[in-house]
CSV table of C-alpha atoms in Angstrom, one decimal:
chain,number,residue,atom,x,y,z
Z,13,UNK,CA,24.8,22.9,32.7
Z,14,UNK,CA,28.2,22.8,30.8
Z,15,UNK,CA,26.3,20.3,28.0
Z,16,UNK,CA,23.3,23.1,28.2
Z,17,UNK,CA,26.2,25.8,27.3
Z,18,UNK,CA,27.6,23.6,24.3
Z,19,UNK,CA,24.2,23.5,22.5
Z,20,UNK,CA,23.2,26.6,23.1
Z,21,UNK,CA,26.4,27.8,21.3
Z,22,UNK,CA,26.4,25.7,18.6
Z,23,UNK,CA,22.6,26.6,18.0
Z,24,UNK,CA,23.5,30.1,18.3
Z,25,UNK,CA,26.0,29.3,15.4
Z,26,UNK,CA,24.0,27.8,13.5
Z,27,UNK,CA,21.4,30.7,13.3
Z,28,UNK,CA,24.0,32.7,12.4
Z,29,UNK,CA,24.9,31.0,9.5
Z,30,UNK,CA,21.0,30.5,8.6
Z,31,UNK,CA,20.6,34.3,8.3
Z,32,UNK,CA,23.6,34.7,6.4
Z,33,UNK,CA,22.0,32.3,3.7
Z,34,UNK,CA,19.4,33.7,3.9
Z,35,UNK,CA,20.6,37.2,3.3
Z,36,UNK,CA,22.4,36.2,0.1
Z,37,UNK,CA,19.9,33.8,-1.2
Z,38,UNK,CA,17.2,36.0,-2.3
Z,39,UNK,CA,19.6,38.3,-3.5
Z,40,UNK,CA,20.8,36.0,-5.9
Z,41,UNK,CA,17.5,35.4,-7.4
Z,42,UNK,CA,16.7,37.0,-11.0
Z,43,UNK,CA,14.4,40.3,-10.8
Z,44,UNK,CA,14.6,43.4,-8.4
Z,45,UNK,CA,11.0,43.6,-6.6
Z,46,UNK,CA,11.4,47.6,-6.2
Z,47,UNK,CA,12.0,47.5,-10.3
Z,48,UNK,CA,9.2,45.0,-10.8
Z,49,UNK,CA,6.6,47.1,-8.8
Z,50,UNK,CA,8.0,50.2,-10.5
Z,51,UNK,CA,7.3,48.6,-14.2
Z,52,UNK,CA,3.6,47.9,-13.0
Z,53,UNK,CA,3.2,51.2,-12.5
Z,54,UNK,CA,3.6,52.3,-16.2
Z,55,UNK,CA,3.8,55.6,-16.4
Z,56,UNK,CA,2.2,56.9,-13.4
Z,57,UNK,CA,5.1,57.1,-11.2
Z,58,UNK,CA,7.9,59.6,-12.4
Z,59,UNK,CA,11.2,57.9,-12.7
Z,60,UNK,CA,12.4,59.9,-9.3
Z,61,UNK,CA,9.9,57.7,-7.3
Z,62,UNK,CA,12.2,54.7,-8.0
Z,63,UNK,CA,14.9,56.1,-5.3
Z,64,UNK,CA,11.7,56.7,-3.0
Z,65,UNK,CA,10.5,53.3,-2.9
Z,66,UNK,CA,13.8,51.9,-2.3
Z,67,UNK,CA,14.1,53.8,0.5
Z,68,UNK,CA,10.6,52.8,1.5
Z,69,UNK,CA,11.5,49.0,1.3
Z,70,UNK,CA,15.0,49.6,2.6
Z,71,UNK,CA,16.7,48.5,-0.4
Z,72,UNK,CA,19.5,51.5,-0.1
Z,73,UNK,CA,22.3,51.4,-2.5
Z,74,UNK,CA,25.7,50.4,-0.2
Z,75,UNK,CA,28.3,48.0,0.2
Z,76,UNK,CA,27.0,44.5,0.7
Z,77,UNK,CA,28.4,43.9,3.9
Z,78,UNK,CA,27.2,47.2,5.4
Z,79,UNK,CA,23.9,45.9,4.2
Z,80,UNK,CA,24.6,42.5,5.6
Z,81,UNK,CA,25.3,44.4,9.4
Z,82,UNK,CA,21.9,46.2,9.3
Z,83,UNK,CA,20.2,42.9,8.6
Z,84,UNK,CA,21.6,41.4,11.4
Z,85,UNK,CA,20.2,44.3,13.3
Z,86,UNK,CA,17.4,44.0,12.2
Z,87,UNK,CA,17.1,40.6,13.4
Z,88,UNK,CA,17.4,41.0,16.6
Z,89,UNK,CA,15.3,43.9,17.5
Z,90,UNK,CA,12.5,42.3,15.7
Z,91,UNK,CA,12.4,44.7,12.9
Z,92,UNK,CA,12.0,42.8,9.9
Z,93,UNK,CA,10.8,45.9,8.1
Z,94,UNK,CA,7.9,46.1,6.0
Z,95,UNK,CA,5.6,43.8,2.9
Z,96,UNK,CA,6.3,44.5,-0.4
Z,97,UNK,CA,3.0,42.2,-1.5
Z,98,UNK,CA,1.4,43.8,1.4
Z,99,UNK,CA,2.2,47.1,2.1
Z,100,UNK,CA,2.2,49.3,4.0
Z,101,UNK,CA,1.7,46.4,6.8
Z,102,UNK,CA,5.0,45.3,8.3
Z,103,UNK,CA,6.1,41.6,8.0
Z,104,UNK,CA,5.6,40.8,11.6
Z,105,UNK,CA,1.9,41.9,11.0
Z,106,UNK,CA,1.6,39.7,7.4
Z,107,UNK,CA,3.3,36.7,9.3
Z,108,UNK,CA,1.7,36.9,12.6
Z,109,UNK,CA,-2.0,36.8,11.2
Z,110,UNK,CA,-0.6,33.9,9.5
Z,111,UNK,CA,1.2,32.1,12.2
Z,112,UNK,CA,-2.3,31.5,13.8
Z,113,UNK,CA,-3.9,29.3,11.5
Z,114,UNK,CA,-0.6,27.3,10.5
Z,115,UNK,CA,-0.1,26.8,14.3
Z,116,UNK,CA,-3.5,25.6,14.8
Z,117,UNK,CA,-3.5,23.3,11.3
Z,118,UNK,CA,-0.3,22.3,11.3
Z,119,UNK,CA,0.5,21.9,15.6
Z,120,UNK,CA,-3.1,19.3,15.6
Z,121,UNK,CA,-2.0,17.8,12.7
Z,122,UNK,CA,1.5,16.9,14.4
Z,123,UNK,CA,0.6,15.7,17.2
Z,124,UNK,CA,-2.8,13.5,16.1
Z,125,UNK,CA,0.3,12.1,13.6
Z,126,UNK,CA,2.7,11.7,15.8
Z,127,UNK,CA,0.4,10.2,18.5
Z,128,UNK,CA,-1.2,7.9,16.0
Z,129,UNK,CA,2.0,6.2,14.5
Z,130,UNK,CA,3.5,6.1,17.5
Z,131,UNK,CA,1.1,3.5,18.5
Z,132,UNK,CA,0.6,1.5,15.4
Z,133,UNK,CA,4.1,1.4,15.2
Z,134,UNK,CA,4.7,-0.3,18.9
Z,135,UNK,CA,1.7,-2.8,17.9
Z,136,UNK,CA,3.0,-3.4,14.8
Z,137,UNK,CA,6.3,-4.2,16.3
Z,138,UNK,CA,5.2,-6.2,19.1
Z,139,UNK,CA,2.8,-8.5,16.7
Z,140,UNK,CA,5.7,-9.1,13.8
Z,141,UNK,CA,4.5,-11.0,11.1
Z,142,UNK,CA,0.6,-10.7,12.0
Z,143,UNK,CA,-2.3,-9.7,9.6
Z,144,UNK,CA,-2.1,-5.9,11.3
Z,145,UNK,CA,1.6,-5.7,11.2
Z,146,UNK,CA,1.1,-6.5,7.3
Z,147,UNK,CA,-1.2,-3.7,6.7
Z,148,UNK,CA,0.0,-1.3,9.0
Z,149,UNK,CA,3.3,-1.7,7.5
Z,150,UNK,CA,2.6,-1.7,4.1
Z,151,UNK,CA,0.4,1.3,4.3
Z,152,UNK,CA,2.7,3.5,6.1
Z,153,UNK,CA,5.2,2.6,3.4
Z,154,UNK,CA,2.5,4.0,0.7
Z,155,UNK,CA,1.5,7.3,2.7
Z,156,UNK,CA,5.4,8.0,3.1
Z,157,UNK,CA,6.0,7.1,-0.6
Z,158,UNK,CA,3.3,9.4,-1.8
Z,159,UNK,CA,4.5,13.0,-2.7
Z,160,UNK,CA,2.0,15.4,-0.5
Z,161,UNK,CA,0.8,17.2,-3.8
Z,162,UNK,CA,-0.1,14.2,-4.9
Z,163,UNK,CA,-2.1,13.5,-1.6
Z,164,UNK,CA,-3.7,16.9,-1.4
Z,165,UNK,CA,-5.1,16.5,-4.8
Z,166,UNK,CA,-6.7,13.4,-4.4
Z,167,UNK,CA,-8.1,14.0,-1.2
Z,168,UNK,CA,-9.6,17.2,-2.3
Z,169,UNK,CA,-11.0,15.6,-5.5
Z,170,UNK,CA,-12.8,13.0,-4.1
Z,171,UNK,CA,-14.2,14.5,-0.9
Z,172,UNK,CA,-14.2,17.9,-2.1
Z,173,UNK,CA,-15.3,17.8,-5.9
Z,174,UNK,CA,-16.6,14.6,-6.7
Z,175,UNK,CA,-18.2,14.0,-3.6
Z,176,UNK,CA,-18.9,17.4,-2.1
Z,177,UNK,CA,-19.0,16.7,1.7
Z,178,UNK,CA,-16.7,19.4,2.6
Z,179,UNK,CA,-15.7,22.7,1.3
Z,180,UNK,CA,-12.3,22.9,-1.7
Z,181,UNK,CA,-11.2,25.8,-0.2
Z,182,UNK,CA,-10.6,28.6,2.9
Z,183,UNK,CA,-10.2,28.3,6.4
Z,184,UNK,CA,-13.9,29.4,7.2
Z,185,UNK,CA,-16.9,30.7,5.5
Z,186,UNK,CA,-15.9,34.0,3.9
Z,187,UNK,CA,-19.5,35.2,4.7
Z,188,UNK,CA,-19.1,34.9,8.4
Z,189,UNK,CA,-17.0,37.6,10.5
Z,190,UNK,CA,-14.5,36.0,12.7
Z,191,UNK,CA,-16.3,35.8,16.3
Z,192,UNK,CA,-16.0,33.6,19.2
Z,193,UNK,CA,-18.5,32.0,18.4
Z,194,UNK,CA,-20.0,28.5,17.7
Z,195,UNK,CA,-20.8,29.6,13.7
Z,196,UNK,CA,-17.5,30.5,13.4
Z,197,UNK,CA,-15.7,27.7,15.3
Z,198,UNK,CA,-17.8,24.9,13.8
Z,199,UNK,CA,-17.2,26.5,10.1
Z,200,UNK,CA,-13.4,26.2,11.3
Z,201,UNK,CA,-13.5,23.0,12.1
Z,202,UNK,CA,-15.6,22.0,9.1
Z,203,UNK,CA,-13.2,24.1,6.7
Z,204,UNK,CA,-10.1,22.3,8.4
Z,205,UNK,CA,-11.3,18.4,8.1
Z,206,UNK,CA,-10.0,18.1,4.4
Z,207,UNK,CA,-6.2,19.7,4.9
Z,208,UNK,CA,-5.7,17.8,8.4
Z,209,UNK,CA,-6.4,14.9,6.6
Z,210,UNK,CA,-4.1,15.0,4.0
Z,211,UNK,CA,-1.6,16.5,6.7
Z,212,UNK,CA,-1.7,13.3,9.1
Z,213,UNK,CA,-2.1,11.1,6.1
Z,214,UNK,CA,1.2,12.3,4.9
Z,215,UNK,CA,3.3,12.2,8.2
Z,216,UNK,CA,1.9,9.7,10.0
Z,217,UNK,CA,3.2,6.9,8.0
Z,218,UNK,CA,7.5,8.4,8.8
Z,219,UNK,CA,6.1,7.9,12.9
Z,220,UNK,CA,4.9,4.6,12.4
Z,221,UNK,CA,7.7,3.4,9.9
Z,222,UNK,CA,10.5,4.7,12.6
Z,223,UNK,CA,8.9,3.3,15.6
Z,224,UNK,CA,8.1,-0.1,14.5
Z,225,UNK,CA,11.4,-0.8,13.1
Z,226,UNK,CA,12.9,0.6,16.6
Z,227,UNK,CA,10.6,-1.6,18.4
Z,228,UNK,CA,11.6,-4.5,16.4
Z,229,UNK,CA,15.6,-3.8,17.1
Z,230,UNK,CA,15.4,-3.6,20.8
Z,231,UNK,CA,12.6,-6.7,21.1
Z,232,UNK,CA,15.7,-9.2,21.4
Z,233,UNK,CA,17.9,-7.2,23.9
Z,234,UNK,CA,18.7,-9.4,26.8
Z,235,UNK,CA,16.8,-6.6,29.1
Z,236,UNK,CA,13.6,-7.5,27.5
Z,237,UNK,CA,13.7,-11.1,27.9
Z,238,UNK,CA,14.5,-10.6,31.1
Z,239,UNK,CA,11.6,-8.7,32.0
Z,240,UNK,CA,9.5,-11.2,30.2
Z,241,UNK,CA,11.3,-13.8,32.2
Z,242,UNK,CA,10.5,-11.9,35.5
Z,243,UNK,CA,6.6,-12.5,34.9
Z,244,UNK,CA,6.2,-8.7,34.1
Z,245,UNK,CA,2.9,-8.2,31.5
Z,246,UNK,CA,3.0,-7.7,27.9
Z,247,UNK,CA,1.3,-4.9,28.3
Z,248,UNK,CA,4.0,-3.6,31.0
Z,249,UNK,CA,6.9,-5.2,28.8
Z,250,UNK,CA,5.8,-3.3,25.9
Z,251,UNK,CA,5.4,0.3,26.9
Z,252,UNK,CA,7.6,0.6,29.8
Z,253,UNK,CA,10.8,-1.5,28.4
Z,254,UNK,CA,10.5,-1.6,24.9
Z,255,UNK,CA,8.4,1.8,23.7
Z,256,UNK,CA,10.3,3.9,26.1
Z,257,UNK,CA,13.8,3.2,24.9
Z,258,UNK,CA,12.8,2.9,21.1
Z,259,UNK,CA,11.0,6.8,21.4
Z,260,UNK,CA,14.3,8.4,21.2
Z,261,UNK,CA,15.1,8.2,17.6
Z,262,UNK,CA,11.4,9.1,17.0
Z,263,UNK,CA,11.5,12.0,19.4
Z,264,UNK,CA,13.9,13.5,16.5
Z,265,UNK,CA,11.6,13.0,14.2
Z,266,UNK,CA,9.0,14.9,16.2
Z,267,UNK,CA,11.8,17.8,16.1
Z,268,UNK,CA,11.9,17.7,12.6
Z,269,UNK,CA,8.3,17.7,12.3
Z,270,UNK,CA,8.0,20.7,14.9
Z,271,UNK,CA,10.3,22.5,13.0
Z,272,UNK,CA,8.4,22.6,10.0
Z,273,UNK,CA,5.0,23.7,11.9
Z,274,UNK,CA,6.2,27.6,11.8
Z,275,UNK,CA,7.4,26.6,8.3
Z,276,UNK,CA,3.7,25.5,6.9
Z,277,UNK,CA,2.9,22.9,4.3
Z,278,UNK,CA,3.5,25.3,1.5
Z,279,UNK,CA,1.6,22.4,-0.9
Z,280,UNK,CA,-1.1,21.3,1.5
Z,281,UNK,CA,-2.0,25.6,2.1
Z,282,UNK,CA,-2.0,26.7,-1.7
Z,283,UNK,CA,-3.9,23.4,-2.6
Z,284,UNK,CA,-6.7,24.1,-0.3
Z,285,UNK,CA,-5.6,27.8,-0.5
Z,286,UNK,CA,-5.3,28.0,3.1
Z,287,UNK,CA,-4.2,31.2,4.8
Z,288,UNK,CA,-1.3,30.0,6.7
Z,289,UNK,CA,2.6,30.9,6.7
Z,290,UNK,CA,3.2,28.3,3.7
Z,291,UNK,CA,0.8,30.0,1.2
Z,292,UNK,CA,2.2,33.4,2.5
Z,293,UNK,CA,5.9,32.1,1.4
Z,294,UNK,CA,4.7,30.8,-1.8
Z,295,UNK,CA,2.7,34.3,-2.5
Z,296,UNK,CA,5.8,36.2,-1.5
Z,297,UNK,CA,8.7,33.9,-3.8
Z,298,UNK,CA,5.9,35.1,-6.8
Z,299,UNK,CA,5.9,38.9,-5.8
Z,300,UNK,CA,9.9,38.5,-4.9
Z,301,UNK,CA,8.9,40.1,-1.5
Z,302,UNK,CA,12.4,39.8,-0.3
Z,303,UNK,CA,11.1,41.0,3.5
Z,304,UNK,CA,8.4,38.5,3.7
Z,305,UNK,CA,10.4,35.8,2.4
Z,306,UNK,CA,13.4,36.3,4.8
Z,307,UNK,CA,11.1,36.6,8.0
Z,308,UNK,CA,9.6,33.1,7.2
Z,309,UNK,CA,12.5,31.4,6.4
Z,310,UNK,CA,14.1,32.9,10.1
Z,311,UNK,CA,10.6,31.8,11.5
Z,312,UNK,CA,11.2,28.4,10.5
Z,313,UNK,CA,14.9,28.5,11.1
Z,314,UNK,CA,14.5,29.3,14.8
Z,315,UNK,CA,11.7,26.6,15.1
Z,316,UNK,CA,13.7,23.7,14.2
Z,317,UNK,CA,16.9,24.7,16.1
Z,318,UNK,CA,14.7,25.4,19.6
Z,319,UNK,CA,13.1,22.0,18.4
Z,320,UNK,CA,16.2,19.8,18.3
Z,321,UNK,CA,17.2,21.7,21.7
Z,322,UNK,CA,14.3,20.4,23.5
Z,323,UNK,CA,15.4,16.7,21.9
Z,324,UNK,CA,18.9,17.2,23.2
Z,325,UNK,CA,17.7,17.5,26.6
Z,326,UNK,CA,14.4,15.4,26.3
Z,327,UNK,CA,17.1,12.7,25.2
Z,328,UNK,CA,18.9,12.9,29.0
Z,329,UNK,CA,15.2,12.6,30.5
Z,330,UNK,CA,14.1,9.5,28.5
Z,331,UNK,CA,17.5,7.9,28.5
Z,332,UNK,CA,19.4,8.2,31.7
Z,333,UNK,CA,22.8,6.4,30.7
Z,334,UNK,CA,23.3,9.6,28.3
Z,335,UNK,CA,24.3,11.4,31.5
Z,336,UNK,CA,27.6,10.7,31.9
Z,337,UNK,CA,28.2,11.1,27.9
């Protein structure tokens, strides 16, 4: 309980100090949103509208720390106010409808990923120096050294342009209305092959890369030989002795991997111009929707430090010598 206590201040801390960057970072950025969406207007809003719209958008003129205190407010009784891309919806509205399809892209593609290289990575590691080690290896080096732009690009050129199988953009036939139905989940699906693709291709070479050299440090502990000694299966040797002690540093990469779920693939969604919380960000950094842009980042914040909470004490379940640490 008392090691519970510790994390969960110095998560609570950290949070903190999250929101107050990302307070001030937005703030620092060139160009006032209220005065950009004021200018558009030519001259069809009188220059005594500007005060209205800040109020609107709850950019009041005060001192920056009594600003700073109504943020932090704001935070925690969910009121993140309202879209200045979208208005009049609020931002919990913009990225809730959002948070949907990222969860359901993003989450499949993490854990097909993470799934995946996990287990080329043990049999890589177990058959060092063999024809599938060689190309395992050497190809989750290329899909790591790739840039994901690059990825999405190609992926969507050859399947999407050049050779037409699936569609280059969407997350479902705009014709159809969204039903629970077997049209609409099969034109899901169908609309989701191409940018889970490039997602797994991109993340599952850092799981494979990490487990196999993990694997490959613990093969000559003297607790292995032993077991091999002891008659125990390869099989049995290999999951139970070797895979379950070399999963911890890949169980923080699965943190870091949850923690950018809520976040989106910002490059991967406006490539295939996907509706999820990464093209949202990306739309509101162009409309320098300050609101929007602060909810996501606190979204994705709050992801990654409940993710590397869940390692801390997954750690103490996979590893029982870290509980007298």
């Amino acid at each position: 309980m008392a090691f519970l206590l510790r994390r969960l201040v110095f998560y609570m801390a950290a949070f903190i100090a999250a929101a107050t960057i990302n307070f001030f970072l937005p703030r620092l950025m060139p160009g006032d949103p209220v005065q950009i969406m004021f200018s558009s207007a030519g001259t069809e809003l009188p220059p005594e509208s500007l005060q209205a719209l800040k109020l609107t958008f709850g950019f009041v003129d005060g001192p920056l720390w009594q600003q700073y205190l109504t943020y932090l407010g704001s935070i925690f009784t969910g009121d993140l106010g309202r879209s200045i891309k979208y208005f009049p919806l609020p931002v919990t509205s913009v990225l809730g409808h959002a948070l949907v399809w990222t969860v359901g892209l993003m989450g499949t593609a993490t854990i097909v990923s993470f799934a995946l290289g996990t287990f080329l990575g043990i049999v890589a590691a177990w058959r060092r120096g063999s024809k599938f080690d060689v190309i395992v290896s050497v190809g989750a080096i290329f899909a790591t050294s790739v840039p994901a732009v690059v990825t999405s690009l190609i992926v969507l050129f050859i399947f999407g342009f050049t050779l037409g199988w699936f569609p280059n953009g969407y997350a479902a036939d705009p014709s159809l209305d969204p039903a629970f139905s077997l049209q609409y989940i099969g034109s899901l699906a169908y609309h989701g092959i191409l940018p889970m693709v490039t997602l797994c291709t991109v993340l599952i070479g850092g799981f494979t890369v990490t487990m196999r050299n993990n694997m490959i440090n613990l093969l000559g502990e003297d607790y292995i030989v032993m077991a091999r000694a002891k008659g125990l299966s390869d099989r049995h040797v290999m999951l139970w002795y070797a895979a379950r002690n070399a999963l911890l540093p890949t169980v923080s990469s699965l943190a870091i991997a949850i923690g950018t779920i809520l976040g989106g693939s910002l490059v991967t969604e406006v490539v295939y111009n996907y509706p999820g919380l990464g093209n949202i960000l990306y739309q509101a950094i162009l409309a320098r929707d300050y609101p929007v842009i602060q909810g996501q980042l606190l979204i994705m914040t709050a992801t990654m430090l409940i993710a590397n909470f869940i390692v801390d004490v997954s750690y103490i379940l996979l590893d029982p010598r870290l509980k007298g640490a």
